[in-house]
Amino acid sequence: MTPLVIESTDLTPKICFRPDKKEFEISGESRPENVRKFYEPVMDWIDNYKDHLHANKAKGSEKLVFKFKFEYFNSTSAKFLTSIINKLDTIKQEVMPVEIEWYYDAPDEDMKNSGEEFSKMVSIPFRFFSVN
Amino acid sequence: MDDEFVLEILRVMETNNVILAFNGEFDMRVINALVTSVKEKLSNVESNIFVQKKIYNVMVECLENIFRHSENAIQQHIHLRSFAIFTLRKDGNDYYLVTGNYVQNKSVDFLKNIIDKINTLNKAQRWEMYREILANGEFSDKGGAGLGIIDIAIKSGSQLKYDFRKLNDNNTFYVFQVCIHNNNSHLNN
C-alpha cells in the first residue's frame, strides 16, 4: 500500500499515513481554500486502505492508531473530519481494532471538546493527550 | 488636504481601541492577510494565549461566514457582492468582533432563526447542536447549515448579536457581532 504524505501549508495540515511504519497522523492547521479538493484524496486513500486490509485478511489482533494533532480547524474542515472518522469507524467494525489519539495544546479546551464531540459519534475509542 | 478627515478616523479608532478595521473586497488573500495581521497584533495586546487563540478561531470563522452568506447576494451589483466590513476592538478585558456584509433577503430568516435559537442554549446544548449539524446537516463545499455560527457561539461563550438593514427587494445589509470575554465564564454548563 502506497503511503500518503502531504506536507503542511499555512492553510492545510500535514497528512502522514505510512502503513509500513504503522504511522497515521494528521497535524497542523486546517482551513483550506477548497476543503473538498484537499480532503477527498485523504478519504479515497482510507477507502483504498480498507480494501487493502480486507484483501490481505488483516488480523483483528492488530490495532491501527490514528493521531490527530490539530492547532486549529475551521467548521468546514470539521465536516470532512467527521467523514474521515466515520470511515475509520467502518474499518473498526469490518476489519480490525482502531484507536484515535487526540492531541491538543494544554490550555485549549475547545480543541479537547471538539475531539470529545467526534468521539460521541463513533464507536472508536479516543485517548486524549494535552501537550505543553 | 484631508488631514482633518484622517485625524478624525484615527481619533475614532484610538478612542475605541480598534485593533483592526477593514472595509472592502473580501477574498481568501485578504482574509489571510487580516488573520496574519491580527495574530501578530494580539501577541502585543493580550497576554493570555488561550484568549488569543479564541479570538483567532472566532475571527477566521467570522470572515469565512462572510463568504458563505454573501454568495449570490447582489447578483445585479457585482461590485458589491464580496464587499464587507470587519472590525476588532478591545473594550476593557473584552474583545468585540463585528462583520457587516450583504445577504439576500431570503437568507435573513435563516440567519435570524439560527442565531435566536443559539442564544437560548447553554454551553452543553450548543455542543449538542454542533454535533447534530455535523452528523446530519446539509452542506455545500463552503460549509453552511449554521455550523460556522454555532462554532463561533461555542468558542466565544457569549450571546451573539445581529442587525439587518433592508436595502431593497433583494438585498439586506447584515451586521453580526460577537464578544470574547477574557474570563470566559459567561455561560453556565
Short mmCIF file of N, CA, C and O in Angstrom, two decimals, chain B residues 38-153:
data_model
loop_
_atom_site.label_atom_id
_atom_site.label_comp_id
_atom_site.label_asym_id
_atom_site.label_seq_id
_atom_site.Cartn_x
_atom_site.Cartn_y
_atom_site.Cartn_z
N VAL B 38 -3.72 40.13 12.56
CA VAL B 38 -4.31 40.07 13.90
C VAL B 38 -3.49 39.15 14.81
O VAL B 38 -3.29 39.44 15.99
N LYS B 39 -3.00 38.07 14.25
CA LYS B 39 -2.18 37.14 15.04
C LYS B 39 -0.99 37.89 15.65
O LYS B 39 -0.67 37.73 16.82
N GLU B 40 -0.35 38.71 14.84
CA GLU B 40 0.81 39.46 15.31
C GLU B 40 0.41 40.52 16.34
O GLU B 40 1.03 40.65 17.39
N LYS B 41 -0.67 41.24 16.04
CA LYS B 41 -1.08 42.33 16.94
C LYS B 41 -1.54 41.80 18.30
O LYS B 41 -1.31 42.43 19.33
N LEU B 42 -2.23 40.63 18.28
CA LEU B 42 -2.76 40.11 19.53
C LEU B 42 -1.66 39.76 20.53
O LEU B 42 -1.84 39.91 21.74
N SER B 43 -0.52 39.34 20.01
CA SER B 43 0.56 38.98 20.93
C SER B 43 1.05 40.21 21.69
O SER B 43 1.65 40.09 22.75
N ASN B 44 0.76 41.42 21.18
CA ASN B 44 1.15 42.64 21.89
C ASN B 44 0.09 43.13 22.87
O ASN B 44 0.42 43.78 23.86
N VAL B 45 -1.18 42.86 22.57
CA VAL B 45 -2.24 43.43 23.42
C VAL B 45 -2.87 42.42 24.38
O VAL B 45 -3.54 42.81 25.33
N GLU B 46 -2.64 41.14 24.17
CA GLU B 46 -3.28 40.12 25.01
C GLU B 46 -2.24 39.07 25.43
O GLU B 46 -1.63 38.43 24.60
N SER B 47 -2.07 38.95 26.78
CA SER B 47 -1.04 38.03 27.26
C SER B 47 -1.54 36.59 27.38
O SER B 47 -0.75 35.66 27.37
N ASN B 48 -2.87 36.42 27.49
CA ASN B 48 -3.43 35.08 27.65
C ASN B 48 -3.48 34.37 26.29
O ASN B 48 -4.25 34.74 25.40
N ILE B 49 -2.65 33.35 26.16
CA ILE B 49 -2.54 32.66 24.86
C ILE B 49 -3.86 32.00 24.46
O ILE B 49 -4.23 31.95 23.29
N PHE B 50 -4.59 31.50 25.47
CA PHE B 50 -5.87 30.85 25.20
C PHE B 50 -6.86 31.86 24.60
O PHE B 50 -7.59 31.56 23.66
N VAL B 51 -6.88 33.09 25.17
CA VAL B 51 -7.77 34.13 24.65
C VAL B 51 -7.33 34.54 23.25
O VAL B 51 -8.17 34.70 22.34
N GLN B 52 -6.02 34.64 23.04
CA GLN B 52 -5.50 34.94 21.69
C GLN B 52 -6.03 33.92 20.69
O GLN B 52 -6.47 34.26 19.60
N LYS B 53 -5.96 32.66 21.10
CA LYS B 53 -6.37 31.58 20.20
C LYS B 53 -7.87 31.64 19.92
O LYS B 53 -8.32 31.41 18.80
N LYS B 54 -8.64 31.94 20.97
CA LYS B 54 -10.10 32.05 20.79
C LYS B 54 -10.43 33.15 19.78
O LYS B 54 -11.26 32.97 18.89
N ILE B 55 -9.77 34.31 19.94
CA ILE B 55 -10.04 35.43 19.03
C ILE B 55 -9.69 35.02 17.61
O ILE B 55 -10.45 35.27 16.66
N TYR B 56 -8.55 34.38 17.47
CA TYR B 56 -8.11 33.92 16.15
C TYR B 56 -9.14 32.96 15.54
O TYR B 56 -9.57 33.12 14.39
N ASN B 57 -9.55 31.96 16.32
CA ASN B 57 -10.51 30.96 15.83
C ASN B 57 -11.83 31.61 15.42
O ASN B 57 -12.39 31.29 14.36
N VAL B 58 -12.33 32.49 16.28
CA VAL B 58 -13.63 33.13 16.01
C VAL B 58 -13.51 34.06 14.80
O VAL B 58 -14.40 34.12 13.95
N MET B 59 -12.38 34.75 14.71
CA MET B 59 -12.18 35.67 13.58
C MET B 59 -12.18 34.91 12.25
O MET B 59 -12.84 35.35 11.29
N VAL B 60 -11.45 33.80 12.18
CA VAL B 60 -11.41 33.03 10.93
C VAL B 60 -12.83 32.62 10.53
O VAL B 60 -13.26 32.78 9.39
N GLU B 61 -13.59 32.13 11.50
CA GLU B 61 -14.94 31.65 11.20
C GLU B 61 -15.85 32.82 10.78
O GLU B 61 -16.67 32.68 9.88
N CYS B 62 -15.69 33.98 11.45
CA CYS B 62 -16.49 35.16 11.09
C CYS B 62 -16.20 35.58 9.65
O CYS B 62 -17.12 35.88 8.87
N LEU B 63 -14.91 35.61 9.29
CA LEU B 63 -14.54 36.06 7.94
C LEU B 63 -15.03 35.05 6.90
O LEU B 63 -15.49 35.43 5.81
N GLU B 64 -14.93 33.77 7.22
CA GLU B 64 -15.41 32.75 6.27
C GLU B 64 -16.93 32.78 6.15
O GLU B 64 -17.49 32.48 5.10
N ASN B 65 -17.59 33.17 7.25
CA ASN B 65 -19.05 33.31 7.21
C ASN B 65 -19.48 34.38 6.22
O ASN B 65 -20.54 34.28 5.59
N ILE B 66 -18.65 35.42 6.09
CA ILE B 66 -18.97 36.49 5.13
C ILE B 66 -19.09 35.88 3.74
O ILE B 66 -20.02 36.17 2.99
N PHE B 67 -18.15 35.01 3.41
CA PHE B 67 -18.19 34.32 2.12
C PHE B 67 -19.48 33.51 1.96
O PHE B 67 -20.15 33.58 0.95
N ARG B 68 -19.77 32.72 3.00
CA ARG B 68 -20.92 31.80 2.90
C ARG B 68 -22.21 32.54 2.62
O ARG B 68 -23.03 32.12 1.83
N HIS B 69 -22.39 33.66 3.34
CA HIS B 69 -23.70 34.32 3.24
C HIS B 69 -23.74 35.46 2.24
O HIS B 69 -24.80 35.99 1.96
N SER B 70 -22.56 35.83 1.70
CA SER B 70 -22.55 36.88 0.68
C SER B 70 -22.80 36.30 -0.69
O SER B 70 -23.15 37.02 -1.61
N GLU B 71 -22.56 34.99 -0.82
CA GLU B 71 -22.62 34.37 -2.14
C GLU B 71 -23.97 34.67 -2.81
O GLU B 71 -25.02 34.49 -2.20
N ASN B 72 -23.90 35.11 -4.02
CA ASN B 72 -25.09 35.44 -4.81
C ASN B 72 -25.95 36.55 -4.21
O ASN B 72 -27.10 36.71 -4.58
N ALA B 73 -25.38 37.27 -3.26
CA ALA B 73 -26.21 38.26 -2.57
C ALA B 73 -26.65 39.38 -3.50
O ALA B 73 -27.79 39.79 -3.52
N ILE B 74 -25.71 39.90 -4.26
CA ILE B 74 -26.04 41.06 -5.07
C ILE B 74 -25.78 40.71 -6.53
O ILE B 74 -24.80 41.16 -7.12
N GLN B 75 -26.63 39.92 -7.09
CA GLN B 75 -26.41 39.46 -8.46
C GLN B 75 -26.31 40.62 -9.44
O GLN B 75 -25.51 40.60 -10.36
N GLN B 76 -27.16 41.61 -9.23
CA GLN B 76 -27.19 42.68 -10.20
C GLN B 76 -26.17 43.79 -9.89
O GLN B 76 -26.05 44.73 -10.63
N HIS B 77 -25.50 43.67 -8.77
CA HIS B 77 -24.45 44.64 -8.43
C HIS B 77 -23.19 43.88 -8.06
O HIS B 77 -22.84 43.78 -6.89
N ILE B 78 -22.55 43.38 -9.10
CA ILE B 78 -21.39 42.50 -8.89
C ILE B 78 -20.35 43.15 -7.98
O ILE B 78 -19.74 42.50 -7.14
N HIS B 79 -20.17 44.46 -8.14
CA HIS B 79 -19.11 45.13 -7.37
C HIS B 79 -19.37 45.11 -5.87
O HIS B 79 -18.48 45.31 -5.08
N LEU B 80 -20.63 44.87 -5.49
CA LEU B 80 -20.94 44.84 -4.06
C LEU B 80 -20.89 43.43 -3.48
O LEU B 80 -20.96 43.26 -2.28
N ARG B 81 -20.76 42.44 -4.35
CA ARG B 81 -21.01 41.07 -3.92
C ARG B 81 -20.12 40.63 -2.76
O ARG B 81 -20.58 40.04 -1.81
N SER B 82 -18.82 40.93 -2.86
CA SER B 82 -17.95 40.47 -1.79
C SER B 82 -17.48 41.63 -0.91
O SER B 82 -16.52 41.52 -0.18
N PHE B 83 -18.19 42.75 -1.03
CA PHE B 83 -17.85 43.88 -0.17
C PHE B 83 -18.27 43.57 1.26
O PHE B 83 -19.34 43.03 1.52
N ALA B 84 -17.40 43.89 2.19
CA ALA B 84 -17.74 43.65 3.59
C ALA B 84 -16.88 44.53 4.48
O ALA B 84 -15.88 45.09 4.05
N ILE B 85 -17.30 44.62 5.74
CA ILE B 85 -16.50 45.34 6.73
C ILE B 85 -16.23 44.41 7.90
O ILE B 85 -17.08 43.58 8.26
N PHE B 86 -15.04 44.56 8.46
CA PHE B 86 -14.68 43.77 9.64
C PHE B 86 -13.96 44.69 10.62
O PHE B 86 -13.09 45.46 10.23
N THR B 87 -14.34 44.60 11.90
CA THR B 87 -13.59 45.34 12.91
C THR B 87 -13.34 44.45 14.12
O THR B 87 -14.15 43.59 14.46
N LEU B 88 -12.20 44.67 14.74
CA LEU B 88 -11.85 44.00 16.00
C LEU B 88 -11.40 45.09 16.96
O LEU B 88 -10.49 45.86 16.64
N ARG B 89 -12.07 45.17 18.10
CA ARG B 89 -11.66 46.18 19.08
C ARG B 89 -11.70 45.60 20.48
O ARG B 89 -12.37 44.59 20.74
N LYS B 90 -10.94 46.26 21.36
CA LYS B 90 -10.87 45.81 22.74
C LYS B 90 -11.59 46.81 23.62
O LYS B 90 -11.40 48.03 23.46
N ASP B 91 -12.42 46.32 24.54
CA ASP B 91 -13.13 47.19 25.47
C ASP B 91 -12.93 46.59 26.86
O ASP B 91 -13.53 45.58 27.19
N GLY B 92 -12.07 47.23 27.66
CA GLY B 92 -11.72 46.62 28.96
C GLY B 92 -10.97 45.33 28.70
O GLY B 92 -9.98 45.31 27.97
N ASN B 93 -11.49 44.25 29.28
CA ASN B 93 -10.85 42.94 29.05
C ASN B 93 -11.49 42.18 27.89
O ASN B 93 -11.07 41.07 27.60
N ASP B 94 -12.52 42.76 27.30
CA ASP B 94 -13.29 42.02 26.29
C ASP B 94 -12.94 42.46 24.88
O ASP B 94 -12.53 43.59 24.64
N TYR B 95 -13.14 41.54 23.97
CA TYR B 95 -12.87 41.81 22.55
C TYR B 95 -14.17 41.71 21.75
O TYR B 95 -14.94 40.77 21.95
N TYR B 96 -14.37 42.67 20.87
CA TYR B 96 -15.58 42.67 20.04
C TYR B 96 -15.20 42.51 18.58
O TYR B 96 -14.38 43.28 18.06
N LEU B 97 -15.78 41.50 17.95
CA LEU B 97 -15.58 41.30 16.51
C LEU B 97 -16.90 41.60 15.82
O LEU B 97 -17.96 41.07 16.22
N VAL B 98 -16.86 42.43 14.80
CA VAL B 98 -18.08 42.79 14.07
C VAL B 98 -17.84 42.62 12.57
O VAL B 98 -16.79 43.06 12.06
N THR B 99 -18.77 41.97 11.92
CA THR B 99 -18.72 41.89 10.46
C THR B 99 -19.99 42.54 9.90
O THR B 99 -21.03 42.53 10.54
N GLY B 100 -19.86 43.08 8.71
CA GLY B 100 -21.03 43.61 8.01
C GLY B 100 -20.93 43.23 6.54
O GLY B 100 -19.88 43.43 5.93
N ASN B 101 -21.97 42.63 6.01
CA ASN B 101 -21.93 42.24 4.59
C ASN B 101 -23.34 42.11 4.03
O ASN B 101 -24.32 42.05 4.77
N TYR B 102 -23.41 42.06 2.70
CA TYR B 102 -24.70 41.96 2.03
C TYR B 102 -25.16 40.51 1.95
O TYR B 102 -24.37 39.62 1.67
N VAL B 103 -26.44 40.30 2.21
CA VAL B 103 -27.02 38.97 2.03
C VAL B 103 -28.33 39.13 1.23
O VAL B 103 -28.88 40.23 1.14
N GLN B 104 -28.80 38.01 0.69
CA GLN B 104 -30.09 38.05 0.02
C GLN B 104 -31.19 38.12 1.08
O GLN B 104 -31.06 37.54 2.16
N ASN B 105 -32.26 38.80 0.75
CA ASN B 105 -33.36 38.93 1.73
C ASN B 105 -33.87 37.57 2.20
O ASN B 105 -34.25 37.40 3.35
N LYS B 106 -33.83 36.59 1.28
CA LYS B 106 -34.37 35.28 1.65
C LYS B 106 -33.47 34.55 2.67
O LYS B 106 -33.90 33.55 3.24
N SER B 107 -32.23 35.03 2.87
CA SER B 107 -31.35 34.41 3.87
C SER B 107 -31.61 34.94 5.27
O SER B 107 -31.14 34.37 6.26
N VAL B 108 -32.32 36.06 5.35
CA VAL B 108 -32.45 36.76 6.63
C VAL B 108 -33.14 35.90 7.68
O VAL B 108 -32.68 35.79 8.82
N ASP B 109 -34.23 35.24 7.30
CA ASP B 109 -34.96 34.44 8.28
C ASP B 109 -34.11 33.29 8.82
O ASP B 109 -34.12 33.01 10.02
N PHE B 110 -33.36 32.63 7.91
CA PHE B 110 -32.49 31.53 8.35
C PHE B 110 -31.49 32.04 9.39
O PHE B 110 -31.31 31.43 10.45
N LEU B 111 -30.85 33.17 9.07
CA LEU B 111 -29.82 33.70 9.99
C LEU B 111 -30.43 34.12 11.33
O LEU B 111 -29.92 33.78 12.39
N LYS B 112 -31.55 34.85 11.25
CA LYS B 112 -32.22 35.29 12.49
C LYS B 112 -32.60 34.09 13.35
O LYS B 112 -32.35 34.07 14.56
N ASN B 113 -33.23 33.10 12.71
CA ASN B 113 -33.73 31.95 13.47
C ASN B 113 -32.61 31.18 14.14
O ASN B 113 -32.72 30.78 15.29
N ILE B 114 -31.53 30.98 13.40
CA ILE B 114 -30.46 30.15 13.97
C ILE B 114 -29.74 30.91 15.09
O ILE B 114 -29.41 30.32 16.13
N ILE B 115 -29.55 32.21 14.92
CA ILE B 115 -28.88 32.98 15.98
C ILE B 115 -29.78 33.07 17.22
O ILE B 115 -29.33 32.89 18.36
N ASP B 116 -31.07 33.33 16.99
CA ASP B 116 -32.00 33.39 18.12
C ASP B 116 -32.01 32.06 18.87
O ASP B 116 -32.03 32.02 20.10
N LYS B 117 -32.01 30.97 18.12
CA LYS B 117 -32.03 29.65 18.77
C LYS B 117 -30.76 29.42 19.58
O LYS B 117 -30.82 28.99 20.74
N ILE B 118 -29.61 29.71 18.96
CA ILE B 118 -28.33 29.51 19.66
C ILE B 118 -28.28 30.31 20.95
O ILE B 118 -27.79 29.84 21.97
N ASN B 119 -28.83 31.52 20.91
CA ASN B 119 -28.77 32.39 22.09
C ASN B 119 -29.60 31.86 23.26
O ASN B 119 -29.43 32.31 24.39
N THR B 120 -30.50 30.91 22.98
CA THR B 120 -31.28 30.33 24.09
C THR B 120 -30.55 29.13 24.71
O THR B 120 -31.00 28.60 25.72
N LEU B 121 -29.46 28.68 24.10
CA LEU B 121 -28.82 27.44 24.53
C LEU B 121 -27.67 27.68 25.48
O LEU B 121 -26.92 28.65 25.34
N ASN B 122 -27.50 26.75 26.45
CA ASN B 122 -26.32 26.82 27.30
C ASN B 122 -25.15 26.10 26.61
O ASN B 122 -25.30 25.60 25.49
N LYS B 123 -24.02 26.05 27.29
CA LYS B 123 -22.80 25.52 26.66
C LYS B 123 -23.00 24.08 26.17
O LYS B 123 -22.66 23.75 25.02
N ALA B 124 -23.53 23.22 27.04
CA ALA B 124 -23.70 21.81 26.67
C ALA B 124 -24.67 21.67 25.49
O ALA B 124 -24.46 20.85 24.59
N GLN B 125 -25.73 22.48 25.50
CA GLN B 125 -26.72 22.41 24.41
C GLN B 125 -26.12 22.90 23.09
O GLN B 125 -26.47 22.41 22.02
N ARG B 126 -25.21 23.88 23.19
CA ARG B 126 -24.55 24.36 21.96
C ARG B 126 -23.69 23.26 21.36
O ARG B 126 -23.68 23.07 20.15
N TRP B 127 -22.97 22.54 22.23
CA TRP B 127 -22.15 21.43 21.71
C TRP B 127 -23.03 20.35 21.10
O TRP B 127 -22.69 19.74 20.09
N GLU B 128 -24.18 20.13 21.72
CA GLU B 128 -25.12 19.12 21.20
C GLU B 128 -25.61 19.53 19.80
O GLU B 128 -25.68 18.70 18.87
N MET B 129 -25.90 20.81 19.64
CA MET B 129 -26.35 21.32 18.34
C MET B 129 -25.22 21.20 17.30
O MET B 129 -25.46 20.83 16.14
N TYR B 130 -24.00 21.49 17.74
CA TYR B 130 -22.83 21.36 16.86
C TYR B 130 -22.72 19.94 16.34
O TYR B 130 -22.56 19.70 15.14
N ARG B 131 -22.85 18.99 17.26
CA ARG B 131 -22.74 17.57 16.88
C ARG B 131 -23.87 17.16 15.94
O ARG B 131 -23.66 16.44 14.97
N GLU B 132 -25.05 17.66 16.24
CA GLU B 132 -26.23 17.33 15.42
C GLU B 132 -26.04 17.85 13.99
O GLU B 132 -26.31 17.14 13.01
N ILE B 133 -25.55 19.10 13.85
CA ILE B 133 -25.34 19.66 12.50
C ILE B 133 -24.23 18.90 11.77
O ILE B 133 -24.35 18.59 10.59
N LEU B 134 -23.16 18.56 12.52
CA LEU B 134 -22.06 17.80 11.89
C LEU B 134 -22.55 16.46 11.37
O LEU B 134 -22.17 16.02 10.29
N ALA B 135 -23.40 15.82 12.15
CA ALA B 135 -23.85 14.48 11.78
C ALA B 135 -24.91 14.52 10.68
O ALA B 135 -24.91 13.68 9.78
N ASN B 136 -25.79 15.51 10.73
CA ASN B 136 -26.96 15.48 9.84
C ASN B 136 -27.15 16.70 8.96
O ASN B 136 -28.05 16.71 8.12
N GLY B 137 -26.33 17.75 9.14
CA GLY B 137 -26.55 18.99 8.39
C GLY B 137 -26.27 18.83 6.91
O GLY B 137 -25.48 17.99 6.51
N GLU B 138 -26.93 19.65 6.12
CA GLU B 138 -26.70 19.63 4.69
C GLU B 138 -25.69 20.72 4.35
O GLU B 138 -25.91 21.89 4.65
N PHE B 139 -24.61 20.31 3.71
CA PHE B 139 -23.51 21.22 3.48
C PHE B 139 -23.22 21.43 2.01
O PHE B 139 -23.36 20.52 1.21
N SER B 140 -22.76 22.63 1.70
CA SER B 140 -22.10 22.82 0.42
C SER B 140 -20.60 22.72 0.72
O SER B 140 -20.20 22.57 1.87
N ASP B 141 -19.75 22.83 -0.29
CA ASP B 141 -18.32 22.76 -0.05
C ASP B 141 -17.81 23.98 0.72
O ASP B 141 -16.69 23.98 1.21
N LYS B 142 -18.62 25.00 0.81
CA LYS B 142 -18.22 26.17 1.58
C LYS B 142 -18.69 26.06 3.03
O LYS B 142 -18.48 26.96 3.83
N GLY B 143 -19.37 24.98 3.35
CA GLY B 143 -19.89 24.83 4.71
C GLY B 143 -21.37 25.06 4.70
O GLY B 143 -22.07 24.61 3.81
N GLY B 144 -21.82 25.78 5.71
CA GLY B 144 -23.25 26.08 5.75
C GLY B 144 -23.95 25.30 6.82
O GLY B 144 -23.32 24.74 7.72
N ALA B 145 -25.27 25.28 6.77
CA ALA B 145 -26.12 24.59 7.74
C ALA B 145 -25.98 25.19 9.14
O ALA B 145 -26.43 24.63 10.12
N GLY B 146 -25.32 26.35 9.23
CA GLY B 146 -25.21 27.03 10.52
C GLY B 146 -24.06 26.56 11.38
O GLY B 146 -23.88 27.02 12.51
N LEU B 147 -23.23 25.65 10.86
CA LEU B 147 -22.13 25.11 11.66
C LEU B 147 -21.13 26.20 12.06
O LEU B 147 -20.63 26.21 13.19
N GLY B 148 -20.87 27.12 11.11
CA GLY B 148 -19.93 28.21 11.41
C GLY B 148 -20.43 29.09 12.55
O GLY B 148 -19.67 29.48 13.43
N ILE B 149 -21.73 29.37 12.55
CA ILE B 149 -22.29 30.26 13.58
C ILE B 149 -22.29 29.57 14.95
O ILE B 149 -21.93 30.18 15.96
N ILE B 150 -22.64 28.29 14.99
CA ILE B 150 -22.63 27.58 16.28
C ILE B 150 -21.20 27.44 16.79
O ILE B 150 -20.93 27.52 17.99
N ASP B 151 -20.26 27.25 15.87
CA ASP B 151 -18.85 27.17 16.24
C ASP B 151 -18.39 28.49 16.89
O ASP B 151 -17.71 28.49 17.92
N ILE B 152 -18.79 29.61 16.30
CA ILE B 152 -18.46 30.93 16.86
C ILE B 152 -19.08 31.07 18.25
O ILE B 152 -18.44 31.54 19.20
N ALA B 153 -20.33 30.64 18.38
CA ALA B 153 -21.04 30.77 19.66
C ALA B 153 -20.35 29.95 20.74
O ALA B 153 -20.19 30.40 21.88
#
